[in-house]
PDB file of C-alpha atoms in Angstrom:
ATOM      1  CA  MET A   1    -197.528 -14.644 290.500  1.00  0.00           C
ATOM      2  CA  SER A   2    -195.377 -12.847 293.080  1.00  0.00           C
ATOM      3  CA  ASP A   3    -192.926 -11.645 290.445  1.00  0.00           C
ATOM      4  CA  PRO A   4    -192.332  -7.889 290.975  1.00  0.00           C
ATOM      5  CA  THR A   5    -192.377  -7.175 287.246  1.00  0.00           C
ATOM      6  CA  TRP A   6    -195.931  -8.538 287.037  1.00  0.00           C
ATOM      7  CA  TYR A   7    -197.046  -6.026 289.670  1.00  0.00           C
ATOM      8  CA  PHE A   8    -195.188  -3.245 287.886  1.00  0.00           C
ATOM      9  CA  TRP A   9    -196.947  -3.906 284.574  1.00  0.00           C
ATOM     10  CA  LEU A  10    -200.291  -4.272 286.334  1.00  0.00           C
ATOM     11  CA  ALA A  11    -199.760  -0.854 287.931  1.00  0.00           C
ATOM     12  CA  VAL A  12    -198.802   0.637 284.555  1.00  0.00           C
ATOM     13  CA  VAL A  13    -201.968  -0.731 282.940  1.00  0.00           C
ATOM     14  CA  VAL A  14    -204.197   0.515 285.768  1.00  0.00           C
ATOM     15  CA  ILE A  15    -202.631   3.994 285.707  1.00  0.00           C
ATOM     16  CA  LEU A  16    -202.881   4.166 281.917  1.00  0.00           C
ATOM     17  CA  ALA A  17    -206.551   3.114 282.023  1.00  0.00           C
ATOM     18  CA  PHE A  18    -207.265   5.816 284.619  1.00  0.00           C
ATOM     19  CA  ILE A  19    -205.524   8.477 282.519  1.00  0.00           C
ATOM     20  CA  ASP A  20    -207.470   7.300 279.444  1.00  0.00           C
ATOM     21  CA  LEU A  21    -210.728   7.656 281.357  1.00  0.00           C
ATOM     22  CA  VAL A  22    -209.867  11.171 282.555  1.00  0.00           C
ATOM     23  CA  VAL A  23    -208.850  12.251 279.045  1.00  0.00           C
ATOM     24  CA  ILE A  24    -212.013  10.836 277.484  1.00  0.00           C
ATOM     25  CA  LEU A  25    -214.170  12.600 280.087  1.00  0.00           C
ATOM     26  CA  ASN A  26    -212.292  15.836 279.401  1.00  0.00           C
ATOM     27  CA  LEU A  27    -212.733  15.267 275.683  1.00  0.00           C
ATOM     28  CA  SER A  28    -216.474  14.729 276.075  1.00  0.00           C
ATOM     29  CA  ARG A  29    -216.770  18.191 277.665  1.00  0.00           C
ATOM     30  CA  SER A  30    -214.747  19.957 274.982  1.00  0.00           C
ATOM     31  CA  SER A  31    -216.211  22.185 272.301  1.00  0.00           C
ATOM     32  CA  ALA A  32    -215.130  19.856 269.473  1.00  0.00           C
ATOM     33  CA  GLY A  33    -217.687  18.328 267.128  1.00  0.00           C
ATOM     34  CA  HIS A  34    -219.185  14.903 267.703  1.00  0.00           C
ATOM     35  CA  SER A  35    -217.164  13.230 264.944  1.00  0.00           C
ATOM     36  CA  ALA A  36    -213.908  14.689 266.294  1.00  0.00           C
ATOM     37  CA  LYS A  37    -214.772  13.505 269.806  1.00  0.00           C
ATOM     38  CA  LEU A  38    -215.526  10.023 268.493  1.00  0.00           C
ATOM     39  CA  ALA A  39    -212.314   9.876 266.459  1.00  0.00           C
ATOM     40  CA  TRP A  40    -210.164  11.015 269.405  1.00  0.00           C
ATOM     41  CA  SER A  41    -211.919   8.603 271.776  1.00  0.00           C
ATOM     42  CA  LEU A  42    -211.308   5.680 269.431  1.00  0.00           C
ATOM     43  CA  ALA A  43    -207.658   6.681 268.979  1.00  0.00           C
ATOM     44  CA  ILE A  44    -207.174   6.886 272.753  1.00  0.00           C
ATOM     45  CA  VAL A  45    -208.875   3.548 273.419  1.00  0.00           C
ATOM     46  CA  LEU A  46    -207.301   1.593 270.555  1.00  0.00           C
ATOM     47  CA  LEU A  47    -203.792   3.091 270.859  1.00  0.00           C
ATOM     48  CA  PRO A  48    -203.556   4.182 274.502  1.00  0.00           C
ATOM     49  CA  VAL A  49    -199.995   5.523 274.644  1.00  0.00           C
ATOM     50  CA  ILE A  50    -199.780   6.902 271.105  1.00  0.00           C
ATOM     51  CA  GLY A  51    -203.343   8.233 271.304  1.00  0.00           C
ATOM     52  CA  LEU A  52    -202.628  10.089 274.555  1.00  0.00           C
ATOM     53  CA  ILE A  53    -199.454  11.616 273.142  1.00  0.00           C
ATOM     54  CA  ALA A  54    -201.217  12.682 269.929  1.00  0.00           C
ATOM     55  CA  TRP A  55    -204.158  14.106 271.899  1.00  0.00           C
ATOM     56  CA  GLY A  56    -201.746  16.037 274.112  1.00  0.00           C
ATOM     57  CA  PHE A  57    -200.174  17.728 271.100  1.00  0.00           C
ATOM     58  CA  ALA A  58    -203.086  18.066 268.672  1.00  0.00           C
ATOM     59  CA  GLY A  59    -206.293  17.428 270.606  1.00  0.00           C
ATOM     60  CA  PRO A  60    -209.128  19.909 270.984  1.00  0.00           C
ATOM     61  CA  ARG A  61    -208.539  22.766 273.372  1.00  0.00           C
ATOM     62  CA  GLY A  62    -210.926  24.742 275.496  1.00  0.00           C
ATOM     63  CA  MET A  63    -214.229  24.146 277.129  1.00  0.00           C
ATOM     64  CA  PRO A  64    -217.580  25.349 275.831  1.00  0.00           C
ATOM     65  CA  ASN A  65    -218.908  28.551 277.343  1.00  0.00           C
ATOM     66  CA  PRO A  66    -221.310  27.925 280.202  1.00  0.00           C
ATOM     67  CA  PRO A  67    -224.887  29.035 279.681  1.00  0.00           C
ATOM     68  CA  SER A  68    -225.496  32.505 281.024  1.00  0.00           C
ATOM     69  CA  SER A  69    -228.615  33.154 282.987  1.00  0.00           C
ATOM     70  CA  PRO A  70    -229.657  35.864 285.411  1.00  0.00           C
ATOM     71  CA  GLU A  71    -229.990  33.192 288.082  1.00  0.00           C
ATOM     72  CA  GLN A  72    -226.270  32.450 288.000  1.00  0.00           C
ATOM     73  CA  SER A  73    -225.217  36.068 288.443  1.00  0.00           C
ATOM     74  CA  LYS A  74    -226.812  36.445 291.873  1.00  0.00           C
TER      75      LYS A  74
END
């Protein structure tokens, strides 16, 4: 259990899981449709490395516009 390669791969998995979580949270806030969000989320979860690379190149861009209200402009 004290093999350094075991710790290396554990660190890789933990970092990859954290990046997946951040990307999925970012994806949930995007302006893409629900089916696109679901498809990207499944791709990222089922194929973590390939899904992240594909999302980086072809994923939805931009955030939805925030609601405008007179209260926010004060």
